[in-house]
Short mmCIF file of C-alpha atoms in Angstrom, two decimals:
data_model
loop_
_atom_site.label_atom_id
_atom_site.label_comp_id
_atom_site.label_asym_id
_atom_site.label_seq_id
_atom_site.Cartn_x
_atom_site.Cartn_y
_atom_site.Cartn_z
CA MET A 136 -40.24 18.76 41.61
CA LYS A 137 -38.63 17.77 38.37
CA ILE A 138 -41.08 17.10 35.58
CA GLN A 139 -41.02 13.45 34.60
CA ALA A 140 -42.51 11.75 31.60
CA LYS A 141 -45.57 9.66 32.42
CA PRO A 142 -46.14 6.30 30.82
CA LEU A 143 -48.67 6.75 27.99
CA PHE A 144 -50.05 3.24 28.33
CA ASP A 145 -49.43 -0.07 29.99
CA ALA A 146 -46.84 -1.79 27.82
CA SER A 147 -48.05 -5.24 28.87
CA THR A 148 -51.30 -4.68 26.96
CA ILE A 149 -49.54 -4.58 23.57
CA PRO A 150 -50.17 -7.85 21.74
CA GLY A 151 -46.97 -9.77 21.15
CA ASP A 152 -47.60 -10.15 17.41
CA LEU A 153 -48.07 -6.44 16.72
CA SER A 154 -44.41 -5.56 16.51
CA PRO A 155 -43.14 -4.65 13.03
CA ILE A 156 -39.62 -5.66 14.04
CA ALA A 157 -37.83 -8.08 11.70
CA THR A 158 -37.35 -11.35 13.51
CA HIS A 159 -35.83 -13.62 10.85
CA LEU A 160 -32.20 -13.57 9.82
CA ASN A 161 -31.50 -12.92 6.18
CA PRO A 162 -30.54 -16.33 4.69
CA MET A 163 -28.78 -14.89 1.60
CA LEU A 164 -25.35 -16.43 0.93
CA PRO A 165 -22.97 -14.59 -1.41
CA GLY A 166 -20.85 -17.61 -2.40
CA ASP A 167 -22.22 -17.57 -5.94
CA TRP A 168 -20.80 -14.08 -6.63
CA ARG A 169 -17.36 -15.50 -7.01
CA SER A 170 -15.35 -15.63 -10.23
CA MET A 171 -12.13 -16.62 -8.45
CA ARG A 172 -11.89 -19.20 -5.69
CA PRO A 173 -9.24 -19.30 -2.95
CA VAL A 174 -7.41 -22.59 -2.51
CA VAL A 175 -5.37 -23.20 0.63
CA ASP A 176 -2.15 -25.20 0.36
CA ARG A 177 -2.44 -27.23 3.54
CA ALA A 178 1.29 -28.00 3.64
CA LYS A 179 2.17 -24.29 3.61
CA CYS A 180 -0.41 -23.08 6.14
CA VAL A 181 1.05 -22.43 9.60
CA LYS A 182 -2.26 -21.33 11.21
CA CYS A 183 -1.25 -17.71 11.85
CA ALA A 184 -4.89 -16.55 11.36
CA VAL A 185 -3.92 -13.55 9.22
CA CYS A 186 -6.45 -14.65 6.55
CA TRP A 187 -9.19 -14.82 9.17
CA LEU A 188 -8.25 -11.42 10.54
CA HIS A 189 -8.57 -9.65 7.20
CA CYS A 190 -11.41 -11.60 5.57
CA PRO A 191 -14.30 -9.10 5.13
CA VAL A 192 -16.93 -11.86 5.05
CA GLN A 193 -15.28 -13.73 7.93
CA CYS A 194 -15.59 -16.97 5.97
CA ILE A 195 -12.30 -18.48 7.14
CA VAL A 196 -12.82 -21.64 9.20
CA GLU A 197 -10.31 -23.46 11.35
CA LYS A 198 -9.40 -27.08 10.64
CA PRO A 199 -7.08 -29.18 12.82
CA ALA A 200 -3.90 -28.35 10.89
CA TRP A 201 -4.84 -25.47 8.57
CA PHE A 202 -7.34 -22.68 7.95
CA ASP A 203 -9.86 -23.26 5.19
CA VAL A 204 -12.51 -21.22 3.38
CA ASN A 205 -16.28 -21.53 3.67
CA LEU A 206 -17.18 -21.36 -0.01
CA ALA A 207 -20.87 -20.80 0.73
CA THR A 208 -20.08 -17.22 1.80
CA CYS A 209 -16.68 -16.44 0.23
CA LYS A 210 -17.07 -13.60 -2.32
CA GLY A 211 -13.66 -14.29 -3.86
CA CYS A 212 -12.09 -10.88 -3.15
CA GLY A 213 -8.55 -12.30 -2.89
CA ILE A 214 -7.49 -10.36 0.23
CA CYS A 215 -6.46 -13.63 1.92
CA MET A 216 -4.15 -14.45 -1.00
CA VAL A 217 -2.38 -11.08 -0.75
CA GLU A 218 -2.18 -11.05 3.05
CA CYS A 219 -1.06 -14.66 3.72
CA PRO A 220 2.52 -14.27 5.00
CA HIS A 221 3.49 -17.73 3.78
CA ARG A 222 1.78 -17.44 0.37
CA ALA A 223 -0.27 -20.54 1.10
CA ILE A 224 -3.39 -19.27 -0.69
CA THR A 225 -3.86 -19.04 -4.46
CA MET A 226 -6.88 -17.82 -6.40
CA ILE A 227 -8.06 -20.07 -9.21
CA GLU A 228 -10.79 -19.39 -11.74
CA GLU A 229 -14.22 -20.85 -11.00
CA GLN A 230 -15.33 -23.35 -13.63
CA SER A 231 -19.00 -23.82 -14.43
CA MET B 139 -7.54 -25.68 18.44
CA SER B 140 -5.78 -22.37 18.13
CA ALA B 141 -3.72 -20.10 15.93
CA TYR B 142 -0.03 -19.35 16.37
CA ALA B 143 2.42 -16.48 15.97
CA THR B 144 4.67 -16.74 12.93
CA ILE B 145 7.76 -15.18 11.37
CA ALA B 146 7.07 -13.73 7.92
CA PHE B 147 9.68 -12.93 5.29
CA LYS B 148 9.31 -10.23 2.64
CA PRO B 149 12.05 -10.88 0.03
CA ASP B 150 11.57 -7.46 -1.62
CA ARG B 151 12.65 -5.69 1.57
CA CYS B 152 15.68 -7.94 2.27
CA ASN B 153 19.10 -6.46 1.39
CA GLY B 154 21.13 -9.56 2.22
CA CYS B 155 22.90 -8.04 5.24
CA ASN B 156 22.60 -11.36 7.14
CA GLU B 157 22.26 -9.55 10.49
CA CYS B 158 19.42 -11.98 11.33
CA MET B 159 21.81 -14.91 10.95
CA SER B 160 24.43 -13.30 13.21
CA ALA B 161 21.80 -12.47 15.83
CA CYS B 162 20.47 -16.05 15.80
CA ALA B 163 23.97 -17.53 16.09
CA ALA B 164 24.78 -15.21 18.99
CA VAL B 165 21.59 -16.02 20.90
CA LYS B 166 21.81 -19.77 20.33
CA GLY B 167 25.58 -20.03 20.90
CA SER B 168 26.26 -21.32 17.40
CA ALA B 169 29.69 -20.97 15.82
CA GLY B 170 28.64 -18.30 13.33
CA GLN B 171 26.28 -17.43 10.48
CA ILE B 172 26.88 -20.81 8.84
CA ASP B 173 25.36 -22.59 11.86
CA SER B 174 22.51 -20.11 12.35
CA ARG B 175 19.03 -21.60 12.48
CA ILE B 176 17.85 -18.97 10.03
CA GLN B 177 19.49 -18.95 6.61
CA ILE B 178 19.03 -16.22 4.00
CA VAL B 179 19.91 -17.65 0.61
CA ALA B 180 20.60 -15.44 -2.41
CA ALA B 181 18.59 -16.73 -5.35
CA ASN B 182 18.73 -15.01 -8.75
CA ASP B 183 18.02 -11.32 -8.02
CA SER B 184 16.19 -12.02 -4.79
CA PHE B 185 16.56 -13.77 -1.46
CA GLU B 186 14.95 -16.85 -0.02
CA LEU B 187 14.50 -17.94 3.54
CA ALA B 188 15.39 -21.35 4.96
CA MET B 189 14.12 -21.80 8.49
CA CYS B 190 11.53 -23.77 10.44
CA ARG B 191 8.03 -22.44 9.72
CA GLN B 192 6.47 -24.37 12.62
CA CYS B 193 4.10 -26.03 10.10
CA GLY B 194 0.46 -26.67 10.93
CA ASP B 195 0.90 -30.32 9.92
CA PRO B 196 4.66 -30.85 10.36
CA LYS B 197 6.28 -33.53 8.21
CA CYS B 198 9.35 -33.70 10.48
CA VAL B 199 7.12 -34.78 13.37
CA ALA B 200 5.37 -37.34 11.17
CA VAL B 201 8.60 -39.01 9.99
CA CYS B 202 10.46 -39.02 13.35
CA PRO B 203 10.63 -42.68 14.49
CA ALA B 204 11.68 -41.75 18.06
CA ALA B 205 8.97 -39.17 18.78
CA ALA B 206 11.71 -36.66 19.56
CA LEU B 207 9.87 -33.89 17.70
CA ALA B 208 6.50 -32.64 18.88
CA LYS B 209 4.29 -29.66 18.13
CA ASN B 210 3.38 -27.68 21.23
CA GLU B 211 -0.41 -27.18 21.20
CA GLY B 212 -0.13 -23.90 23.10
CA SER B 213 2.65 -22.04 21.31
CA GLY B 214 2.68 -23.95 18.01
CA VAL B 215 6.46 -24.34 18.26
CA ILE B 216 7.87 -27.72 17.22
CA SER B 217 10.24 -28.76 19.97
CA TRP B 218 13.18 -31.16 19.75
CA ASP B 219 13.89 -33.54 22.62
CA GLY B 220 17.60 -34.45 22.80
CA GLY B 221 16.86 -37.35 25.17
CA LYS B 222 14.73 -39.15 22.58
CA CYS B 223 16.56 -38.26 19.34
CA VAL B 224 18.38 -41.20 17.73
CA ASN B 225 20.22 -39.01 15.20
CA CYS B 226 18.69 -40.76 12.18
CA LEU B 227 18.28 -37.41 10.37
CA LEU B 228 14.99 -38.54 8.78
CA CYS B 229 13.49 -35.21 9.84
CA THR B 230 16.00 -33.31 7.70
CA VAL B 231 14.74 -35.29 4.69
CA GLY B 232 11.09 -34.77 5.65
CA CYS B 233 11.35 -30.97 5.79
CA ALA B 234 10.93 -29.17 2.47
CA TYR B 235 11.92 -25.78 3.88
CA GLY B 236 15.43 -26.42 5.22
CA GLY B 237 14.00 -25.84 8.68
CA ILE B 238 15.79 -28.63 10.53
CA VAL B 239 19.41 -29.45 9.70
CA HIS B 240 22.30 -31.39 11.19
CA ASN B 241 24.74 -29.22 13.12
CA ALA B 242 28.20 -30.82 13.04
CA ALA B 243 29.50 -28.81 15.99
CA ALA B 244 26.55 -29.76 18.20
CA GLY B 245 26.43 -33.34 16.92
CA HIS B 246 22.66 -33.34 16.44
CA VAL B 247 19.91 -31.62 14.49
CA VAL B 248 18.97 -28.04 15.39
CA LYS B 249 15.90 -26.02 14.51
CA CYS B 250 14.29 -22.65 15.26
CA ASP B 251 12.41 -22.51 18.56
CA MET B 252 11.09 -18.95 18.01
CA CYS B 253 13.35 -17.79 20.90
CA ASP B 254 10.57 -18.49 23.36
CA ALA B 255 8.88 -15.37 22.04
CA ALA B 256 6.46 -15.10 24.93
CA VAL B 257 9.43 -14.11 27.09
CA ALA B 258 11.62 -12.31 24.56
CA GLY B 259 8.88 -10.24 22.87
CA ALA B 260 10.08 -11.18 19.39
CA PRO B 261 12.65 -13.66 18.07
CA ALA B 262 16.25 -12.38 17.88
CA CYS B 263 16.36 -12.51 14.07
CA VAL B 264 13.27 -10.29 13.75
CA LYS B 265 14.68 -7.79 16.24
CA ALA B 266 17.94 -7.67 14.27
CA CYS B 267 16.23 -6.89 10.94
CA ASP B 268 16.09 -3.13 10.42
CA GLN B 269 14.75 -3.41 6.85
CA GLY B 270 11.38 -4.81 7.88
CA ALA B 271 12.01 -7.93 5.79
CA LEU B 272 11.44 -10.20 8.77
CA GLN B 273 8.24 -9.61 10.68
CA PHE B 274 6.91 -11.30 13.77
CA ILE B 275 3.18 -11.65 13.21
CA THR B 276 1.28 -12.05 16.46
CA SER B 277 -2.26 -11.42 15.27
CA ALA B 278 -3.07 -15.06 16.08
CA ARG B 279 -3.54 -13.69 19.60
CA ILE B 280 -6.70 -11.89 18.43
CA TYR B 281 -8.08 -15.10 16.89
CA ASN B 282 -7.40 -17.03 20.09
CA GLU B 283 -9.12 -14.32 22.09
CA VAL B 284 -12.22 -13.53 20.00
CA GLY B 285 -12.37 -16.30 17.37
CA ASP B 286 -14.98 -18.17 19.40
CA LEU B 287 -17.25 -15.13 19.84
CA GLU B 288 -20.27 -15.04 17.58
CA ASP B 289 -20.20 -12.91 14.44
CA LEU B 290 -23.27 -10.77 15.12
CA PHE B 291 -24.02 -10.05 11.47
CA VAL B 292 -25.59 -12.66 9.17
CA PRO B 293 -23.08 -14.54 6.96
CA GLY B 294 -24.48 -12.95 3.81
CA LEU B 295 -24.14 -9.17 3.61
CA SER B 296 -24.14 -7.65 0.16
CA GLY B 297 -21.06 -5.46 0.55
CA CYS B 298 -18.77 -5.33 -2.49
CA GLN B 299 -16.09 -7.99 -2.88
CA GLY B 300 -13.25 -7.11 -0.53
CA CYS B 301 -15.26 -4.47 1.37
CA ASN B 302 -13.21 -3.01 4.19
CA THR B 303 -16.34 -1.59 5.84
CA GLU B 304 -17.83 -5.09 6.14
CA LEU B 305 -14.58 -6.20 7.79
CA ILE B 306 -14.76 -3.34 10.31
CA MET B 307 -18.44 -3.96 11.08
CA ARG B 308 -17.97 -7.65 11.78
CA HIS B 309 -14.91 -7.22 13.97
CA ALA B 310 -16.32 -4.24 15.87
CA LEU B 311 -19.74 -5.67 16.68
CA ARG B 312 -18.30 -9.06 17.63
CA ARG B 313 -15.99 -7.32 20.09
CA VAL B 314 -18.70 -5.10 21.55
CA GLY B 315 -20.91 -8.15 22.05
CA PRO B 316 -24.60 -9.02 22.06
CA GLU B 317 -25.70 -6.54 24.78
CA THR B 318 -25.80 -3.78 22.19
CA VAL B 319 -28.27 -1.58 20.37
CA LEU B 320 -26.86 -0.69 16.99
CA ALA B 321 -27.68 2.41 14.95
CA THR B 322 -26.63 2.62 11.31
CA PRO B 323 -27.61 5.79 9.42
CA PRO B 324 -27.99 5.63 5.61
CA GLY B 325 -24.84 4.49 3.90
CA CYS B 326 -23.10 1.31 2.88
CA ILE B 327 -23.63 -0.34 6.28
CA PRO B 328 -27.44 -0.58 6.19
CA GLY B 329 -27.24 -0.62 2.40
CA MET B 330 -25.46 -3.97 2.44
CA GLY B 331 -28.28 -5.43 4.53
CA ALA B 332 -27.31 -4.79 8.16
CA VAL B 333 -30.81 -3.49 9.00
CA GLY B 334 -32.45 -5.95 6.63
CA TYR B 335 -35.56 -5.73 4.43
CA ASN B 336 -38.96 -7.44 3.99
CA GLY B 337 -39.12 -8.69 7.57
CA LEU B 338 -35.57 -10.05 7.44
CA THR B 339 -32.76 -8.62 9.52
CA GLY B 340 -29.02 -8.68 8.90
CA THR B 341 -27.96 -8.18 12.50
CA LYS B 342 -28.35 -10.47 15.50
CA VAL B 343 -28.70 -7.57 17.96
CA PRO B 344 -31.41 -4.87 18.02
CA VAL B 345 -30.60 -2.57 15.10
CA PHE B 346 -32.31 0.54 13.76
CA HIS B 347 -31.97 2.88 10.87
CA PRO B 348 -32.02 6.53 11.95
CA LEU B 349 -31.91 9.45 9.52
CA LEU B 350 -28.51 10.70 8.45
CA THR B 351 -29.09 13.69 10.72
CA ASN B 352 -30.14 12.15 14.03
CA THR B 353 -28.05 9.04 14.74
CA ALA B 354 -26.42 10.39 17.89
CA SER B 355 -29.61 11.99 19.27
CA MET B 356 -31.68 8.81 18.78
CA LEU B 357 -28.96 6.77 20.48
CA THR B 358 -28.92 9.31 23.31
CA GLY B 359 -32.58 8.61 24.02
CA ILE B 360 -32.15 4.84 23.78
CA LYS B 361 -29.13 4.84 26.09
CA ARG B 362 -30.90 7.04 28.65
CA HIS B 363 -33.97 4.81 28.56
CA TYR B 364 -31.93 1.67 29.23
CA LYS B 365 -30.06 3.48 31.96
CA ARG B 366 -33.31 4.45 33.63
CA GLN B 367 -34.37 0.80 33.44
CA GLY B 368 -31.06 -0.09 35.06
CA ARG B 369 -29.96 -2.25 32.16
CA GLU B 370 -26.31 -2.44 31.18
CA MET B 371 -25.83 -2.16 27.40
CA THR B 372 -23.73 -0.46 24.75
CA ALA B 373 -25.33 2.16 22.53
CA MET B 374 -23.29 1.86 19.37
CA ALA B 375 -23.33 3.72 16.07
CA LEU B 376 -21.71 2.50 12.87
CA ALA B 377 -21.82 5.47 10.53
CA GLY B 378 -20.08 6.44 7.32
CA ASP B 379 -18.07 9.62 6.96
CA GLY B 380 -21.11 11.40 5.49
CA GLY B 381 -23.30 10.46 8.43
CA THR B 382 -20.54 11.63 10.74
CA SER B 383 -18.80 14.65 9.30
CA ASP B 384 -21.46 16.20 7.05
CA VAL B 385 -25.13 15.49 7.57
CA GLY B 386 -24.85 13.80 10.97
CA PHE B 387 -22.44 16.30 12.47
CA GLN B 388 -24.91 18.51 14.35
CA SER B 389 -26.45 15.74 16.46
CA LEU B 390 -23.06 14.06 16.89
CA SER B 391 -21.49 17.28 18.13
CA GLY B 392 -24.38 17.79 20.54
CA ALA B 393 -24.16 14.28 21.98
CA ALA B 394 -20.38 14.60 22.36
CA GLU B 395 -20.74 17.96 24.08
CA ARG B 396 -23.28 16.51 26.53
CA GLY B 397 -20.99 13.54 27.18
CA GLU B 398 -23.62 10.93 26.33
CA GLU B 399 -22.51 7.36 26.98
CA ILE B 400 -22.30 6.27 23.35
CA LEU B 401 -19.78 4.36 21.27
CA PHE B 402 -19.72 6.13 17.91
CA ILE B 403 -17.68 4.45 15.17
CA CYS B 404 -17.08 6.36 11.96
CA VAL B 405 -16.16 4.14 9.03
CA ASP B 406 -14.37 6.64 6.79
CA ASN B 407 -14.29 5.64 3.14
CA GLU B 408 -13.91 9.27 2.11
CA GLY B 409 -17.20 9.75 0.30
CA TYR B 410 -20.86 8.77 -0.16
CA MET B 411 -19.92 5.43 -1.67
CA ASN B 412 -23.33 3.77 -1.22
CA THR B 413 -25.20 6.28 -3.41
CA GLY B 414 -22.63 6.42 -6.19
CA MET B 415 -19.38 7.78 -4.84
CA GLN B 416 -20.19 11.45 -4.29
CA ARG B 417 -17.68 13.65 -2.47
CA SER B 418 -17.99 14.29 1.25
CA SER B 419 -16.13 16.67 3.54
CA CYS B 420 -13.76 13.75 4.32
CA THR B 421 -12.83 13.29 0.66
CA PRO B 422 -9.19 14.35 0.26
CA TYR B 423 -7.93 16.99 -2.17
CA GLY B 424 -7.48 15.82 -5.73
CA ALA B 425 -9.60 12.69 -5.40
CA TRP B 426 -11.93 11.73 -8.22
CA THR B 427 -15.55 11.25 -7.16
CA SER B 428 -18.75 11.32 -9.22
CA THR B 429 -19.38 14.92 -8.10
CA THR B 430 -15.75 16.04 -8.44
CA PRO B 431 -15.14 14.58 -11.91
CA VAL B 432 -12.00 14.75 -13.97
CA GLY B 433 -12.27 16.53 -17.30
CA GLU B 434 -11.56 19.82 -19.01
CA ARG B 435 -12.57 21.96 -16.05
CA GLY B 436 -12.30 19.77 -12.97
CA GLN B 437 -9.36 17.70 -11.78
CA GLY B 438 -10.90 15.99 -8.77
CA LYS B 439 -11.83 17.62 -5.47
CA SER B 440 -10.42 21.12 -5.12
CA GLN B 441 -10.62 21.40 -1.31
CA ASP B 442 -8.74 19.61 1.46
CA ALA B 443 -10.50 17.09 3.71
CA LYS B 444 -11.96 18.01 7.07
CA ASN B 445 -9.95 16.51 9.94
CA MET B 446 -12.91 14.85 11.63
CA PRO B 447 -11.14 12.99 14.49
CA VAL B 448 -9.39 16.21 15.58
CA LEU B 449 -12.76 17.97 15.61
CA MET B 450 -14.10 15.27 17.91
CA MET B 451 -11.02 15.58 20.11
CA MET B 452 -11.84 19.28 20.51
CA HIS B 453 -15.17 18.20 22.07
CA ASN B 454 -13.04 16.77 24.88
CA CYS B 455 -14.74 13.37 24.55
CA ALA B 456 -13.91 10.59 27.01
CA TYR B 457 -12.06 8.80 24.20
CA VAL B 458 -11.15 9.60 20.60
CA ALA B 459 -8.92 7.47 18.40
CA THR B 460 -8.06 6.81 14.77
CA ALA B 461 -7.48 3.27 13.55
CA SER B 462 -6.88 1.31 10.37
CA THR B 463 -7.54 -2.27 9.29
CA GLY B 464 -3.92 -2.42 8.13
CA PHE B 465 -3.00 -2.49 11.85
CA MET B 466 -5.52 -4.81 13.43
CA GLU B 467 -3.86 -5.30 16.81
CA ASP B 468 -3.89 -1.54 17.29
CA LEU B 469 -7.51 -1.44 16.13
CA TYR B 470 -8.54 -4.09 18.64
CA ALA B 471 -6.74 -2.33 21.50
CA LYS B 472 -8.53 0.91 20.61
CA LEU B 473 -11.87 -0.88 20.37
CA ASP B 474 -11.35 -2.13 23.91
CA HIS B 475 -10.45 1.37 25.14
CA ALA B 476 -13.45 2.86 23.33
CA ILE B 477 -15.89 0.29 24.75
CA ALA B 478 -14.60 0.97 28.27
CA ALA B 479 -14.84 4.75 27.76
CA SER B 480 -18.42 4.49 26.43
CA LYS B 481 -19.51 3.32 29.89
CA HIS B 482 -18.80 6.75 31.35
CA GLY B 483 -18.67 9.18 28.44
CA PHE B 484 -18.68 9.73 24.71
CA ALA B 485 -16.28 7.44 22.81
CA TYR B 486 -15.44 8.18 19.18
CA LEU B 487 -13.48 5.84 16.95
CA HIS B 488 -12.50 6.94 13.44
CA ILE B 489 -11.56 3.91 11.31
CA TYR B 490 -10.20 4.45 7.79
CA SER B 491 -11.80 2.12 5.30
CA PRO B 492 -10.36 2.01 1.75
CA CYS B 493 -13.20 1.46 -0.74
CA THR B 494 -12.31 -0.90 -3.57
CA THR B 495 -15.22 0.32 -5.75
CA GLY B 496 -15.02 4.05 -5.10
CA TRP B 497 -11.26 4.43 -4.89
CA ARG B 498 -10.67 2.29 -7.97
CA PHE B 499 -8.27 -0.47 -6.99
CA PRO B 500 -8.47 -4.30 -7.18
CA SER B 501 -10.36 -5.86 -4.29
CA GLN B 502 -7.46 -8.02 -3.14
CA ASP B 503 -5.28 -4.94 -2.45
CA ASN B 504 -7.65 -3.47 0.14
CA ILE B 505 -5.58 -4.12 3.25
CA GLU B 506 -2.41 -3.19 1.37
CA VAL B 507 -3.92 0.23 0.56
CA ALA B 508 -4.99 0.67 4.20
CA ARG B 509 -1.45 -0.18 5.31
CA LYS B 510 0.17 2.16 2.77
CA ALA B 511 -2.07 5.01 3.95
CA VAL B 512 -0.63 4.63 7.44
CA GLU B 513 2.96 3.95 6.35
CA THR B 514 3.01 7.16 4.29
CA ASN B 515 1.46 9.19 7.16
CA PHE B 516 -1.57 10.00 4.98
CA VAL B 517 -3.51 8.43 7.84
CA MET B 518 -2.08 9.03 11.31
CA LEU B 519 -2.88 6.63 14.13
CA TRP B 520 -3.35 8.24 17.52
CA GLU B 521 -5.61 8.19 20.55
CA PHE B 522 -6.85 10.88 22.88
CA THR B 523 -8.20 10.99 26.41
CA PRO B 524 -8.77 14.20 28.38
CA GLU B 525 -6.27 12.96 30.99
CA ALA B 526 -3.39 11.87 28.72
CA GLY B 527 -4.00 14.19 25.78
CA LEU B 528 -3.11 13.04 22.29
CA THR B 529 -0.73 10.06 22.05
CA LEU B 530 0.69 8.79 18.78
CA SER B 531 0.18 5.04 18.28
CA ARG B 532 2.90 4.95 15.66
CA PRO B 533 5.83 7.35 15.15
CA LEU B 534 5.48 9.73 12.19
CA ASP B 535 9.16 10.17 11.38
CA GLN B 536 9.75 7.12 9.17
CA ALA B 537 7.17 7.73 6.48
CA ARG B 538 7.40 6.02 3.12
CA PRO B 539 6.99 8.20 -0.01
CA LEU B 540 3.41 9.43 -0.41
CA THR B 541 3.36 8.49 -4.10
CA GLU B 542 3.35 4.78 -3.08
CA TYR B 543 -0.09 5.38 -1.60
CA LEU B 544 -1.42 7.66 -4.37
CA LYS B 545 -0.32 5.31 -7.16
CA ALA B 546 -2.15 2.37 -5.58
CA GLN B 547 -5.53 3.96 -6.39
CA GLY B 548 -7.34 4.87 -9.59
CA LYS B 549 -9.04 7.88 -7.99
CA TYR B 550 -5.67 9.69 -8.05
CA ARG B 551 -4.67 8.53 -11.54
CA HIS B 552 -5.14 11.99 -13.11
CA LEU B 553 -3.06 13.92 -10.55
CA SER B 554 -0.71 16.52 -12.01
CA ALA B 555 2.70 17.25 -10.51
CA GLU B 556 1.30 20.48 -8.97
CA GLN B 557 -1.57 18.59 -7.35
CA ILE B 558 0.86 16.07 -5.82
CA VAL B 559 2.91 18.98 -4.47
CA HIS B 560 -0.29 20.42 -2.95
CA ILE B 561 -1.17 17.08 -1.32
CA GLU B 562 2.36 16.65 0.06
CA ALA B 563 2.40 20.20 1.41
CA SER B 564 -0.94 19.90 3.22
CA LEU B 565 0.05 16.46 4.50
CA ALA B 566 3.26 17.94 5.95
CA LYS B 567 1.13 20.61 7.67
CA ASN B 568 -1.21 17.97 9.08
CA VAL B 569 1.68 15.86 10.36
CA ALA B 570 3.29 18.89 12.02
CA PHE B 571 -0.07 19.79 13.61
CA ILE B 572 -0.61 16.31 15.05
CA GLU B 573 3.01 16.14 16.25
CA LYS B 574 2.53 19.48 18.01
CA LEU B 575 -0.61 18.15 19.72
CA ALA B 576 1.22 14.98 20.71
CA GLY B 577 3.97 17.05 22.33
CA PRO B 578 7.47 15.79 23.13
CA ARG B 579 7.90 12.10 22.57
CA LYS B 580 6.87 9.85 25.44
CA PRO B 581 8.41 6.42 25.97
CA ALA B 582 6.70 3.81 23.80
CA THR B 583 4.02 1.68 25.41
CA ALA B 584 3.78 -2.05 24.78
CA GLN B 585 0.88 -1.42 22.39
CA GLN B 586 2.91 1.05 20.34
CA ALA B 587 5.80 -1.38 20.14
CA ALA B 588 3.41 -4.01 18.78
CA VAL B 589 2.08 -1.65 16.10
CA ARG B 590 5.61 -0.74 15.06
CA ALA B 591 6.51 -4.40 14.66
#
């Protein structure tokens, strides 16, 4: 007969609060890293979703007629500005 | 709400041949280029495009008093209804892009209808453009398919600005889904907070942090345990090129040889970027890293890179593929294939990830660098299954000059003419090797056609 591992203990006896596993999501938001802020020209946006596809932070949010940026998480990398096929996004300097 | 396909115009690639205008006129039965619904206009030293952009918030629709223009919620195309039109031409005044104009021969306004692209594959003008100046961008399809799925990483990960690895992680895990156990060996991926710290986690699925050496063997045990329990799940690794090709190679090779049911994704940024940009076996020849410095004696790395995906192919895994974030539709198709293969064997996906910090280029150019790597053949996109062998996802015979790729990055700034000759020579060898493995050309699949476009 094939040797099989035996259970070392009854798992149901482990107290539920003993686990060292992290259970809370990290609430850090990197929006304050930014030195440049993306601004979407709503008239130029055609909703092709290219900005969303290439945004590393995935901070692009859909609005009824355009795609906008969630500035709480946007790090200001500028990829959306370069990738937008209709040049609808510009980066402007953050003011204090 | 949804996203829509669009026609993009790159003026720097247009040569003013006007083939697009002829093609449009032919398809739509217009008199000639002058009546074409796409107009290329010479402006100074460049060209400009006048055609309907199918705006998100169309002014022509807003100003039409007869409700003859309407935006289709499914396709995004703005349609014109001849039965309702009163020929007031207000729409032609409303449009700032020259997208809807009066056609004297037809006696009414005409505008682009995207050639009913769902049937035709791509609009006639895009098909007629052999310069790549007009492109039919269909990546909205991915948004419509997966945009509603939850991003399984927390919103705040501390990857550098414009980090390609963060982009790959978020897309990959969202696609694989919540029934996943994720392993991330030391590198940028846990370093940016994916495994968390101080009781906080960065991932919404079970995640653990193996050693660099044992990612694949730990996942083996986890997958087998779940299998014994009868629970369906994906055992997934997100590892850097160090954790894959150098330190993690022994356990990876073992798991691949045993055919463990694991999805192993290598995010290749060509070095140990998390610990300060040291060279790895995936760092290419000539590249500056902190351990292959440029000075009196050294001129960057003096050895060629290891071809890691080919090594994995030689393990005869259930699925091996290379992908790039410059070609996202191809990447998504390969993700799907890899996930399916990981249910019955070892699936290995090698995704190239340009590193804005370590490769020395501005963060906004990240996708552009990824795209140039593929367009110059420096990175070759292919997939392998034991049944079909190696298949190219993109033909290798229309490569752009390699210097376009090298000049985009600071890590190659010091290259001498001899070093560039060396890189070009070894690249030519690599291309010939992959072409030999791919064998005689097979007819293009739909996926390949999409990547080419």
